[in-house]
XYZ file of N, CA and C in Angstrom:
840
model
N -4.300 6.702 17.264
C -4.404 5.982 16.005
C -4.015 6.883 14.835
N -4.455 8.122 14.866
C -4.090 9.073 13.809
C -2.584 9.287 13.797
N -1.983 9.401 14.965
C -0.539 9.606 15.052
C 0.219 8.444 14.421
N -0.212 7.222 14.699
C 0.473 6.036 14.169
C 0.329 5.957 12.655
N -0.879 6.181 12.146
C -1.092 6.106 10.700
C -0.240 7.131 9.961
N -0.178 8.357 10.474
C 0.618 9.386 9.806
C 2.111 9.088 9.919
N 2.530 8.561 11.058
C 3.942 8.237 11.223
C 4.373 7.143 10.256
N 3.544 6.126 10.083
C 3.914 4.986 9.240
C 3.739 5.265 7.753
N 2.813 6.184 7.406
C 2.448 6.312 5.990
C 2.546 7.744 5.462
N 3.299 8.593 6.142
C 3.755 9.894 5.659
C 2.667 10.958 5.622
N 1.574 10.699 4.894
C 0.522 11.714 4.736
C -0.792 11.042 4.366
N -1.881 11.616 4.856
C -3.227 11.158 4.525
C -4.118 12.378 4.358
N -5.145 12.249 3.517
C -6.105 13.327 3.368
C -7.191 13.211 4.431
N -7.964 14.283 4.575
C -9.086 14.258 5.521
C -10.057 13.139 5.159
N -10.326 12.975 3.863
C -11.278 11.936 3.427
C -10.764 10.543 3.773
N -9.464 10.328 3.642
C -8.907 9.006 3.951
C -9.019 8.696 5.440
N -8.729 9.662 6.279
C -8.836 9.449 7.718
C -10.290 9.226 8.112
N -11.194 9.989 7.518
C -12.621 9.835 7.825
C -13.121 8.462 7.413
N -12.671 7.966 6.262
C -13.148 6.679 5.750
C -12.810 5.529 6.688
N -11.729 5.665 7.439
C -11.261 4.575 8.290
C -11.708 4.734 9.740
N -11.765 5.974 10.238
C -11.907 6.179 11.676
C -13.180 6.891 12.120
N -13.931 7.479 11.204
C -15.065 8.301 11.608
C -16.319 7.925 10.828
N -17.473 8.186 11.426
C -18.749 8.000 10.738
C -19.173 9.262 10.001
N -18.635 10.405 10.396
C -19.012 11.682 9.800
C -17.767 12.452 9.390
N -17.695 12.920 8.140
C -16.544 13.733 7.729
C -16.461 15.051 8.490
N -17.604 15.562 8.953
C -17.599 16.816 9.720
C -16.943 16.589 11.084
N -17.314 15.483 11.732
C -16.685 15.143 13.009
C -15.185 14.952 12.830
N -14.803 14.297 11.743
C -13.381 14.079 11.452
C -12.664 15.414 11.302
N -13.251 16.333 10.534
C -12.618 17.636 10.311
C -12.444 18.391 11.627
N -13.462 18.358 12.481
C -13.351 19.031 13.777
C -12.211 18.446 14.609
N -12.093 17.114 14.605
C -11.036 16.464 15.381
C -9.660 16.837 14.834
N -9.508 16.799 13.520
C -8.209 17.080 12.924
C -7.769 18.517 13.196
N -8.677 19.452 13.058
C -8.298 20.848 13.279
C -8.039 21.120 14.758
N -8.738 20.406 15.648
C -8.446 20.537 17.075
C -7.037 20.018 17.378
N -6.672 18.889 16.755
C -5.336 18.333 16.954
C -4.260 19.248 16.373
N -4.587 19.916 15.288
C -3.620 20.853 14.704
C -3.402 22.053 15.621
N -4.477 22.558 16.215
C -4.333 23.702 17.122
C -3.467 23.342 18.329
N -3.457 22.075 18.685
C -2.630 21.602 19.807
C -1.179 21.360 19.382
N -0.875 21.536 18.090
C 0.443 21.218 17.545
C 0.716 19.720 17.606
N -0.373 18.921 17.622
C -0.211 17.468 17.648
C 0.078 16.948 16.250
N -0.681 17.385 15.252
C -0.437 17.046 13.857
C -0.319 18.336 13.061
N 0.084 18.218 11.808
C 0.240 19.401 10.962
C -0.421 19.137 9.623
N -0.483 20.137 8.788
C -1.127 19.986 7.485
C -0.266 20.618 6.404
N -0.454 20.112 5.192
C 0.169 20.667 3.991
C -0.953 20.962 3.023
N -0.989 22.174 2.486
C -2.028 22.557 1.535
C -1.487 22.424 0.122
N -2.312 21.860 -0.757
C -1.922 21.720 -2.162
C -1.947 23.079 -2.826
N -0.892 23.414 -3.518
C -0.782 24.710 -4.185
C -1.938 24.926 -5.154
N -2.645 26.041 -4.969
C -3.751 26.373 -5.863
C -5.058 25.713 -5.509
N -5.040 24.782 -4.557
C -6.264 24.093 -4.146
C -6.320 24.025 -2.614
N -6.636 25.151 -1.966
C -6.605 25.189 -0.505
C -7.599 24.246 0.157
N -8.609 23.767 -0.593
C -9.586 22.867 0.012
C -9.036 21.450 0.190
N -7.946 21.117 -0.528
C -7.346 19.798 -0.404
C -6.247 19.851 0.656
N -6.500 19.181 1.776
C -5.583 19.216 2.909
C -4.909 17.857 3.057
N -3.604 17.865 3.256
C -2.838 16.653 3.502
C -2.294 16.735 4.923
N -2.602 15.732 5.723
C -2.197 15.729 7.120
C -0.911 14.949 7.295
N 0.000 15.499 8.079
C 1.310 14.907 8.311
C 1.593 14.926 9.815
N 2.582 14.165 10.269
C 2.888 14.190 11.700
C 3.295 15.580 12.169
N 2.884 15.927 13.376
C 3.314 17.155 14.019
C 4.335 16.845 15.098
N 4.785 17.885 15.773
C 5.828 17.717 16.782
C 5.406 16.736 17.882
N 4.167 16.869 18.363
C 3.748 16.031 19.483
C 3.397 14.609 19.045
N 2.762 14.459 17.881
C 2.419 13.102 17.444
C 3.676 12.302 17.124
N 4.675 12.945 16.507
C 5.930 12.257 16.206
C 6.634 11.837 17.496
N 6.569 12.706 18.499
C 7.193 12.376 19.784
C 6.447 11.227 20.462
N 5.121 11.264 20.426
C 4.319 10.213 21.051
C 4.631 8.849 20.452
N 4.641 8.759 19.122
C 4.882 7.472 18.466
C 6.284 6.961 18.787
N 7.274 7.854 18.740
C 8.651 7.428 19.030
C 8.776 6.901 20.457
N 8.208 7.600 21.416
C 8.315 7.164 22.807
C 7.564 5.860 23.029
N 6.419 5.709 22.372
C 5.653 4.471 22.500
C 6.445 3.276 21.988
N 7.261 3.506 20.964
C 8.030 2.423 20.346
C 9.441 2.301 20.897
N 9.756 3.068 21.935
C 11.076 2.988 22.528
C 12.166 3.582 21.675
N 11.811 4.551 20.825
C 12.777 5.188 19.932
C 13.076 6.610 20.402
N 14.157 7.168 19.898
C 14.498 8.550 20.213
C 13.571 9.487 19.440
N 12.875 10.397 20.107
C 11.969 11.303 19.391
C 12.724 12.165 18.382
N 12.116 12.413 17.221
C 12.778 13.269 16.236
C 12.819 14.717 16.702
N 13.788 15.449 16.206
C 13.874 16.869 16.530
C 12.775 17.631 15.780
N 12.391 18.809 16.265
C 11.414 19.618 15.522
C 11.846 19.875 14.071
N 13.160 20.036 13.859
C 13.647 20.259 12.493
C 13.390 19.041 11.619
N 13.609 17.837 12.164
C 13.390 16.613 11.396
C 11.913 16.454 11.056
N 11.039 16.796 11.989
C 9.592 16.719 11.727
C 9.206 17.687 10.618
N 9.774 18.901 10.663
C 9.464 19.905 9.640
C 9.973 19.470 8.270
N 11.165 18.870 8.217
C 11.712 18.413 6.940
C 10.861 17.293 6.344
N 10.372 16.395 7.204
C 9.507 15.319 6.715
C 8.220 15.888 6.131
N 7.678 16.903 6.776
C 6.465 17.547 6.250
C 6.749 18.227 4.915
N 7.926 18.833 4.794
C 8.276 19.517 3.550
C 8.359 18.562 2.372
N 8.713 17.296 2.643
C 8.832 16.332 1.542
C 7.495 16.130 0.845
N 6.406 16.379 1.535
C 5.072 16.203 0.952
C 4.744 17.334 -0.012
N 5.528 18.419 0.007
C 5.276 19.535 -0.899
C 5.555 19.159 -2.352
N 6.390 18.152 -2.569
C 6.678 17.711 -3.936
C 5.434 17.070 -4.539
N 4.956 17.608 -5.653
C 3.738 17.096 -6.282
C 3.844 15.612 -6.590
N 4.973 15.207 -7.167
C 5.128 13.814 -7.577
C 5.123 12.880 -6.366
N 5.890 13.255 -5.332
C 5.946 12.426 -4.128
C 4.582 12.344 -3.468
N 3.903 13.490 -3.369
C 2.613 13.517 -2.685
C 1.580 12.680 -3.417
N 1.493 12.827 -4.723
C 0.490 12.073 -5.488
C 0.710 10.579 -5.339
N 1.961 10.160 -5.466
C 2.232 8.722 -5.373
C 1.939 8.205 -3.968
N 2.318 8.969 -2.957
C 2.067 8.548 -1.572
C 0.578 8.455 -1.292
N -0.162 9.488 -1.647
C -1.591 9.521 -1.357
C -2.337 8.445 -2.134
N -1.990 8.247 -3.400
C -2.693 7.252 -4.207
C -2.352 5.831 -3.757
N -1.105 5.594 -3.392
C -0.744 4.280 -2.857
C -1.471 4.029 -1.544
N -1.491 5.020 -0.661
C -2.199 4.878 0.604
C -3.687 4.626 0.390
N -4.250 5.212 -0.677
C -5.680 5.034 -0.928
C -6.029 3.571 -1.165
N -5.129 2.828 -1.770
C -5.351 1.404 -1.997
C -5.630 0.696 -0.668
N -4.803 0.972 0.319
C -4.961 0.327 1.627
C -6.127 0.930 2.409
N -6.346 2.218 2.258
C -7.498 2.855 2.900
C -8.789 2.214 2.398
N -8.858 1.923 1.100
C -10.054 1.283 0.540
C -10.285 -0.091 1.169
N -9.213 -0.823 1.443
C -9.355 -2.124 2.092
C -9.838 -1.965 3.537
N -9.283 -0.996 4.248
C -9.724 -0.758 5.621
C -11.182 -0.319 5.657
N -11.570 0.537 4.709
C -12.960 0.989 4.656
C -13.899 -0.167 4.314
N -13.460 -1.059 3.433
C -14.256 -2.237 3.075
C -14.549 -3.080 4.314
N -13.561 -3.195 5.194
C -13.729 -4.013 6.400
C -14.802 -3.464 7.329
N -15.041 -2.156 7.271
C -16.050 -1.578 8.169
C -17.442 -2.113 7.849
N -17.699 -2.418 6.580
C -19.004 -2.961 6.190
C -18.951 -4.463 5.923
N -17.757 -5.045 5.938
C -17.588 -6.489 5.743
C -16.649 -7.012 6.829
N -17.129 -7.114 8.057
C -16.238 -7.440 9.186
C -15.597 -8.817 9.108
N -16.065 -9.689 8.192
C -15.429 -10.996 8.064
C -14.079 -10.894 7.356
N -13.819 -9.760 6.708
C -12.543 -9.537 6.021
C -11.811 -8.383 6.702
N -10.489 -8.504 6.746
C -9.726 -7.488 7.474
C -8.309 -7.377 6.913
N -7.836 -6.142 6.847
C -6.438 -5.908 6.503
C -5.623 -6.057 7.788
N -4.917 -7.165 7.919
C -4.234 -7.468 9.176
C -2.759 -7.059 9.174
N -2.264 -6.587 8.032
C -0.926 -5.972 7.996
C -0.912 -4.933 6.884
N -0.339 -3.766 7.186
C -0.128 -2.739 6.182
C 1.225 -2.111 6.459
N 2.184 -2.437 5.602
C 3.514 -1.862 5.725
C 3.793 -0.956 4.542
N 4.415 0.177 4.827
C 4.812 1.117 3.789
C 6.020 0.586 3.022
N 6.422 1.307 2.011
C 7.630 0.927 1.253
C 8.831 0.823 2.174
N 8.990 1.812 3.073
C 10.152 1.820 3.959
C 10.094 0.664 4.963
N 8.931 0.413 5.534
C 8.796 -0.694 6.485
C 9.056 -2.034 5.808
N 8.535 -2.199 4.593
C 8.702 -3.461 3.874
C 10.157 -3.702 3.511
N 10.809 -2.668 2.996
C 12.219 -2.812 2.621
C 13.059 -3.217 3.836
N 12.793 -2.605 4.985
C 13.555 -2.923 6.193
C 13.282 -4.353 6.657
N 12.031 -4.805 6.559
C 11.659 -6.134 7.049
C 12.235 -7.249 6.185
N 12.480 -6.969 4.907
C 12.951 -8.009 3.992
C 14.383 -7.741 3.516
N 15.165 -7.140 4.388
C 16.580 -6.970 4.095
C 16.846 -6.115 2.880
N 15.919 -5.243 2.542
C 16.020 -4.354 1.371
C 16.191 -5.128 0.069
N 15.684 -6.362 0.085
C 15.738 -7.188 -1.126
C 14.672 -6.744 -2.132
N 13.534 -6.258 -1.634
C 12.464 -5.771 -2.498
C 11.994 -4.428 -1.958
N 11.442 -3.603 -2.851
C 10.949 -2.286 -2.454
C 9.590 -2.033 -3.122
N 8.572 -2.788 -2.757
C 7.243 -2.506 -3.308
C 6.718 -1.182 -2.748
N 5.668 -0.677 -3.329
C 5.055 0.540 -2.799
C 4.339 0.273 -1.484
N 4.051 -0.986 -1.209
C 3.435 -1.357 0.056
C 3.294 -2.862 0.132
N 3.065 -3.352 1.328
C 2.856 -4.785 1.557
C 1.701 -4.948 2.523
N 0.856 -5.926 2.263
C -0.267 -6.151 3.162
C -0.632 -7.615 3.250
N -1.453 -7.922 4.240
C -2.039 -9.255 4.383
C -3.540 -9.061 4.539
N -4.308 -9.680 3.646
C -5.763 -9.584 3.634
C -6.316 -10.892 4.196
N -7.029 -10.788 5.296
C -7.500 -11.970 6.010
C -9.016 -12.069 5.926
N -9.504 -13.223 5.468
C -10.938 -13.507 5.415
C -11.169 -14.816 6.161
N -11.809 -14.712 7.331
C -11.944 -15.899 8.163
C -10.575 -16.380 8.591
N -10.256 -17.639 8.273
C -8.951 -18.204 8.589
C -7.985 -18.167 7.404
N -8.448 -17.602 6.292
C -7.634 -17.584 5.066
C -6.916 -16.244 4.937
N -5.621 -16.284 4.631
C -4.820 -15.083 4.481
C -4.199 -15.015 3.095
N -4.206 -13.826 2.520
C -3.526 -13.570 1.255
C -2.508 -12.461 1.488
N -1.236 -12.823 1.421
C -0.184 -11.816 1.508
C 0.103 -11.263 0.122
N 0.389 -9.976 0.044
C 0.617 -9.372 -1.275
C 1.640 -8.251 -1.193
N 2.310 -8.071 -2.344
C 3.154 -6.904 -2.590
C 2.358 -5.992 -3.526
N 2.448 -4.697 -3.329
C 1.751 -3.766 -4.211
C 2.744 -2.931 -5.005
N 2.604 -2.974 -6.321
C 3.290 -2.040 -7.214
C 2.214 -1.137 -7.815
N 2.201 0.120 -7.375
C 1.179 1.072 -7.820
C 1.738 1.856 -9.001
N 1.186 1.609 -10.178
C 1.703 2.181 -11.412
C 0.874 3.393 -11.812
N 1.544 4.498 -12.087
C 0.856 5.718 -12.526
C 1.026 5.942 -14.032
N 1.532 4.946 -14.731
C 1.663 5.047 -16.182
C 2.866 5.831 -16.646
N 3.832 6.064 -15.767
C 4.991 6.880 -16.123
C 6.204 6.047 -16.521
N 6.109 4.718 -16.391
C 7.232 3.846 -16.727
C 6.851 2.909 -17.863
N 7.846 2.541 -18.672
C 7.593 1.615 -19.765
C 7.391 0.196 -19.264
N 6.865 -0.666 -20.148
C 6.613 -2.051 -19.763
C 7.893 -2.807 -19.422
N 8.993 -2.404 -20.040
C 10.273 -3.056 -19.729
C 10.630 -2.806 -18.268
N 10.383 -1.598 -17.786
C 10.675 -1.279 -16.393
C 9.764 -2.077 -15.459
N 8.499 -2.222 -15.814
C 7.593 -3.031 -14.998
C 8.038 -4.491 -14.991
N 8.442 -4.986 -16.148
C 8.915 -6.368 -16.243
C 10.143 -6.588 -15.373
N 11.048 -5.614 -15.351
C 12.282 -5.759 -14.581
C 12.029 -5.792 -13.077
N 10.856 -5.361 -12.645
C 10.546 -5.398 -11.215
C 10.286 -6.819 -10.720
N 10.079 -7.760 -11.618
C 9.751 -9.125 -11.212
C 10.935 -9.857 -10.582
N 12.128 -9.620 -11.079
C 13.284 -10.423 -10.686
C 13.586 -10.366 -9.183
N 13.575 -9.199 -8.522
C 13.845 -9.199 -7.074
C 12.852 -10.045 -6.283
N 11.588 -10.065 -6.706
C 10.600 -10.887 -6.004
C 10.871 -12.378 -6.232
N 11.303 -12.720 -7.434
C 11.645 -14.120 -7.710
C 12.814 -14.563 -6.844
N 13.856 -13.728 -6.763
C 15.034 -14.092 -5.975
C 14.685 -14.219 -4.497
N 13.871 -13.313 -3.989
C 13.471 -13.387 -2.589
C 12.717 -14.679 -2.313
N 11.823 -15.043 -3.213
C 11.037 -16.267 -3.035
C 11.942 -17.497 -3.054
N 12.860 -17.554 -4.000
C 13.768 -18.699 -4.114
C 14.654 -18.828 -2.878
N 15.002 -17.691 -2.283
C 15.900 -17.698 -1.124
C 15.174 -17.869 0.201
N 13.883 -18.169 0.156
C 13.156 -18.441 1.389
C 12.143 -17.401 1.783
N 11.885 -16.441 0.918
C 10.881 -15.422 1.206
C 9.478 -15.973 1.068
N 8.479 -15.222 1.491
C 7.088 -15.706 1.463
C 6.525 -15.779 0.054
N 5.529 -16.624 -0.107
C 4.898 -16.797 -1.412
C 3.749 -15.838 -1.632
N 4.024 -14.535 -1.474
C 2.980 -13.532 -1.664
C 2.696 -13.326 -3.155
N 1.497 -12.866 -3.444
C 1.137 -12.507 -4.813
C 1.587 -11.073 -5.071
N 2.087 -10.822 -6.266
C 2.542 -9.497 -6.663
C 1.414 -8.804 -7.420
N 0.931 -7.688 -6.868
C -0.184 -6.958 -7.466
C 0.333 -5.731 -8.221
N -0.127 -5.580 -9.455
C 0.111 -4.360 -10.215
C -1.219 -3.625 -10.349
N -1.331 -2.468 -9.709
C -2.505 -1.610 -9.880
C -2.184 -0.635 -10.995
N -2.883 -0.780 -12.124
C -2.565 -0.043 -13.350
C -3.652 0.994 -13.648
N -3.295 2.086 -14.315
C -4.264 3.166 -14.508
C -5.376 2.876 -15.504
N -5.162 1.950 -16.441
C -6.170 1.755 -17.483
C -6.200 0.308 -17.957
N -7.344 -0.075 -18.539
C -7.480 -1.416 -19.099
C -6.519 -1.619 -20.270
N -6.279 -0.574 -21.043
C -5.355 -0.696 -22.166
C -3.936 -1.002 -21.681
N -3.498 -0.319 -20.645
C -2.159 -0.574 -20.115
C -2.083 -1.984 -19.529
N -3.178 -2.421 -18.937
C -3.211 -3.767 -18.389
C -3.075 -4.806 -19.502
N -3.847 -4.650 -20.576
C -3.751 -5.593 -21.699
C -2.340 -5.627 -22.269
N -1.746 -4.448 -22.429
C -0.411 -4.376 -23.010
C 0.623 -5.048 -22.113
N 0.477 -4.898 -20.802
C 1.430 -5.530 -19.892
C 1.317 -7.051 -19.961
N 0.090 -7.574 -19.969
C -0.094 -9.023 -20.076
C 0.517 -9.538 -21.377
N 0.280 -8.823 -22.462
C 0.830 -9.232 -23.758
C 2.351 -9.200 -23.718
N 2.909 -8.139 -23.144
C 4.371 -8.002 -23.094
C 4.994 -9.118 -22.265
N 4.414 -9.429 -21.114
C 4.975 -10.489 -20.274
C 4.887 -11.850 -20.959
N 3.734 -12.123 -21.588
C 3.580 -13.399 -22.276
C 4.534 -13.547 -23.435
N 4.708 -12.470 -24.195
C 5.596 -12.512 -25.349
C 7.057 -12.640 -24.914
N 7.453 -11.884 -23.884
C 8.843 -11.897 -23.430
C 9.215 -13.235 -22.796
N 8.266 -13.855 -22.096
C 8.555 -15.132 -21.425
C 8.945 -16.211 -22.422
N 8.514 -16.052 -23.676
C 8.832 -17.059 -24.684
C 10.294 -17.100 -25.068
N 11.037 -16.012 -24.846
C 12.450 -16.014 -25.245
C 13.382 -15.486 -24.151
N 12.855 -15.154 -22.978
C 13.691 -14.677 -21.877
C 13.440 -15.577 -20.668
N 14.403 -16.437 -20.347
C 14.185 -17.430 -19.285
C 14.011 -16.773 -17.929
N 14.579 -15.565 -17.737
C 14.419 -14.893 -16.447
C 12.969 -14.506 -16.208
N 12.314 -14.021 -17.254
C 10.900 -13.669 -17.128
C 10.061 -14.917 -16.944
N 10.380 -15.964 -17.719
C 9.642 -17.221 -17.580
C 9.793 -17.781 -16.170
N 11.010 -17.717 -15.613
C 11.237 -18.209 -14.251
C 10.458 -17.383 -13.239
N 10.431 -16.054 -13.436
C 9.702 -15.190 -12.509
C 8.218 -15.499 -12.532
N 7.659 -15.705 -13.729
C 6.235 -16.006 -13.839
C 5.903 -17.366 -13.242
N 6.865 -18.287 -13.274
C 6.637 -19.611 -12.700
C 6.817 -19.619 -11.181
N 7.489 -18.611 -10.650
C 7.816 -18.584 -9.223
C 6.884 -17.688 -8.418
N 6.481 -16.568 -9.004
C 5.686 -15.564 -8.293
C 4.348 -15.392 -8.999
N 3.258 -15.515 -8.251
C 1.934 -15.241 -8.811
C 1.792 -13.729 -9.004
N 1.316 -13.329 -10.184
C 1.196 -11.912 -10.517
C -0.241 -11.634 -10.948
N -0.828 -10.592 -10.385
C -2.201 -10.217 -10.727
C -2.255 -8.712 -10.983
N -3.151 -8.325 -11.875
C -3.273 -6.916 -12.248
C -4.727 -6.456 -12.127
N -4.891 -5.153 -11.932
C -6.215 -4.546 -12.041
C -6.070 -3.235 -12.786
N -7.154 -2.790 -13.410
C -7.191 -1.524 -14.135
C -8.121 -0.576 -13.393
N -7.562 0.519 -12.902
C -8.339 1.409 -12.033
C -9.467 2.128 -12.764
N -9.386 2.239 -14.095
C -10.461 2.928 -14.813
C -11.645 2.015 -15.112
N -11.554 0.726 -14.745
C -12.634 -0.208 -15.051
C -12.979 -1.098 -13.859
N -12.940 -0.533 -12.669
C -13.236 -1.358 -11.498
C -14.739 -1.479 -11.262
N -15.547 -0.678 -11.970
C -17.009 -0.792 -11.921
C -17.566 -0.742 -10.491
N -17.052 0.199 -9.714
C -17.559 0.370 -8.363
C -16.928 -0.524 -7.326
N -16.135 -1.494 -7.749
C -15.463 -2.381 -6.804
C -14.163 -1.739 -6.328
N -13.823 -1.952 -5.086
C -12.523 -1.579 -4.579
C -11.554 -2.717 -4.774
N -10.341 -2.596 -4.235
C -9.332 -3.651 -4.435
C -9.693 -4.982 -3.793
N -10.683 -5.003 -2.893
C -11.104 -6.283 -2.311
C -11.989 -7.078 -3.260
N -12.566 -6.398 -4.259
C -13.563 -7.018 -5.126
C -12.977 -7.820 -6.277
N -13.844 -8.310 -7.172
C -13.403 -9.153 -8.299
C -12.813 -8.323 -9.433
N -11.648 -7.756 -9.177
C -11.001 -6.868 -10.150
C -9.633 -7.380 -10.581
N -9.193 -8.528 -10.065
C -7.815 -8.973 -10.290
C -7.736 -10.042 -11.372
N -6.833 -9.824 -12.297
C -6.602 -10.740 -13.415
C -5.208 -11.348 -13.273
N -5.155 -12.658 -13.118
C -3.870 -13.339 -12.974
C -3.149 -13.431 -14.318
N -1.881 -13.147 -14.320
C -1.079 -13.304 -15.537
C -1.040 -14.779 -15.905
N -1.390 -15.087 -17.154
C -1.408 -16.455 -17.630
C -2.710 -17.188 -17.380
N -3.756 -16.466 -16.921
C -5.028 -17.115 -16.594
C -6.191 -16.476 -17.343
N -5.933 -16.010 -18.553
C -7.008 -15.430 -19.350
C -7.524 -14.132 -18.770
N -8.806 -13.835 -19.044
C -9.369 -12.575 -18.608
C -10.254 -12.684 -17.385
N -10.285 -13.860 -16.732
C -11.155 -14.049 -15.574
C -10.699 -13.171 -14.420
N -11.671 -12.558 -13.730
C -11.367 -11.662 -12.615
C -11.651 -12.352 -11.279
N -10.754 -12.131 -10.325
C -10.868 -12.748 -9.012
C -10.902 -11.677 -7.922
N -11.494 -12.040 -6.780
C -11.417 -11.183 -5.607
C -10.012 -11.278 -5.012
N -9.657 -10.285 -4.238
C -8.357 -10.322 -3.576
C -8.239 -11.567 -2.708
N -9.319 -11.931 -2.018
C -9.293 -13.098 -1.131
C -9.092 -14.404 -1.879
N -9.339 -14.418 -3.201
C -9.238 -15.654 -3.977
C -7.905 -15.791 -4.710
N -7.007 -14.827 -4.578
C -5.727 -14.905 -5.269
C -4.825 -15.931 -4.591
N -3.968 -16.591 -5.373
C -3.114 -17.643 -4.795
C -2.017 -17.066 -3.919
N -1.771 -17.725 -2.818
C -0.693 -17.343 -1.911
C -0.302 -18.577 -1.118
N 0.905 -18.609 -0.625
C 1.356 -19.739 0.190
C 2.025 -19.198 1.443
N 1.970 -19.984 2.496
C 2.603 -19.618 3.756
C 3.541 -20.737 4.198
N 4.694 -20.352 4.642
C 5.643 -21.309 5.195
C 6.024 -20.860 6.599
N 6.884 -21.633 7.230
C 7.347 -21.265 8.558
C 8.141 -19.957 8.493
N 8.007 -19.103 9.499
C 8.790 -17.861 9.522
C 10.284 -18.149 9.482
N 11.033 -17.240 8.885
C 12.477 -17.388 8.789
C 13.118 -16.037 8.610
N 14.424 -16.011 8.314
C 15.126 -14.729 8.163
C 14.515 -13.817 7.109
N 13.921 -14.396 6.061
C 13.330 -13.589 4.994
C 11.813 -13.732 4.947
N 11.237 -14.261 6.005
C 9.777 -14.460 6.033
C 9.256 -14.140 7.441
N 8.566 -12.998 7.617
C 8.073 -12.641 8.952
C 6.915 -13.504 9.421
N 6.372 -14.335 8.547
C 5.273 -15.199 8.945
C 3.949 -14.467 9.006
N 2.925 -15.109 9.583
C 1.603 -14.491 9.668
C 1.653 -13.203 10.480
N 0.741 -12.279 10.219
C 0.744 -11.016 10.976
C 0.395 -11.232 12.440
N 1.107 -10.551 13.301
C 0.801 -10.590 14.728
C -0.267 -9.552 15.047
N -0.826 -9.653 16.231
C -1.905 -8.743 16.613
C -1.470 -7.284 16.560
N -0.245 -7.004 16.993
C 0.191 -5.608 17.021
C 0.563 -5.079 15.641
N 0.537 -5.934 14.607
C 0.769 -5.457 13.248
C -0.524 -5.039 12.551
N -1.659 -5.298 13.171
C -2.923 -4.826 12.618
C -2.866 -3.309 12.514
N -3.132 -2.740 11.327
C -2.985 -1.280 11.167
C -3.891 -0.464 12.073
N -4.964 -1.073 12.603
C -5.860 -0.366 13.521
C -5.734 -0.917 14.950
N -4.579 -1.503 15.231
C -4.376 -2.133 16.536
C -4.584 -1.134 17.680
N -4.195 0.121 17.492
C -4.304 1.106 18.578
C -5.736 1.327 19.011
N -6.695 1.015 18.155
C -8.094 1.224 18.529
C -8.538 0.213 19.582
N -7.836 -0.915 19.686
C -8.246 -1.944 20.640
C -7.358 -1.932 21.871
């Protein structure tokens, strides 16, 4: 399971792996370091902070996952180059913080078994599955009972202007019009102020830009502010729909639609797409 998670999602911290797979962080640490001694997985240390460890695929875990999936195993050089990519501060922060969103959902399921993250695809997996028409930071399906909410995640670190965020809407609109799924587009924003400004910008722009108005009419968009979640994770009542005032909804209550699978719609998640499928 550790091998699959690292292969699909590039890097995870010890705390993230413990939150999903272990009851004790000490037990998790012992397991991870034992796997490292076997050359199964590897680690990257954050410069200046040796206590922060980022785990990445090792030679044996990369080979195991490739063989399990009927793929050609990567060379040791390719595995080392992939690990080196995590050395970039910007890449690492964005990867780890985006992964944390999904880790929080998986951890929520451990104490709320009626809800489950039944699909978690990375940016690369999502782009490949949808013909590279969209490139969200991640895609997931949140299942509660028989109800499913599919979503795209745009994880914002506050480094782009509102115009750039607005321009991200059009590819999702085109995909939906051409037969893609009716997933909700989630913007995870760093602050309540940035969230307010984005809602204002979208509402104001829609009044004179038909492309924005069409996107808002075609794709459901919801936002959350990470500095004001009040102890709730992304599963909780932290989501504000664009055009629906300030009311907050749970992830399970956000609007979504499902149609028959097609060339641009993979349909409901299959059992083997469950991110923790290897445990069963």
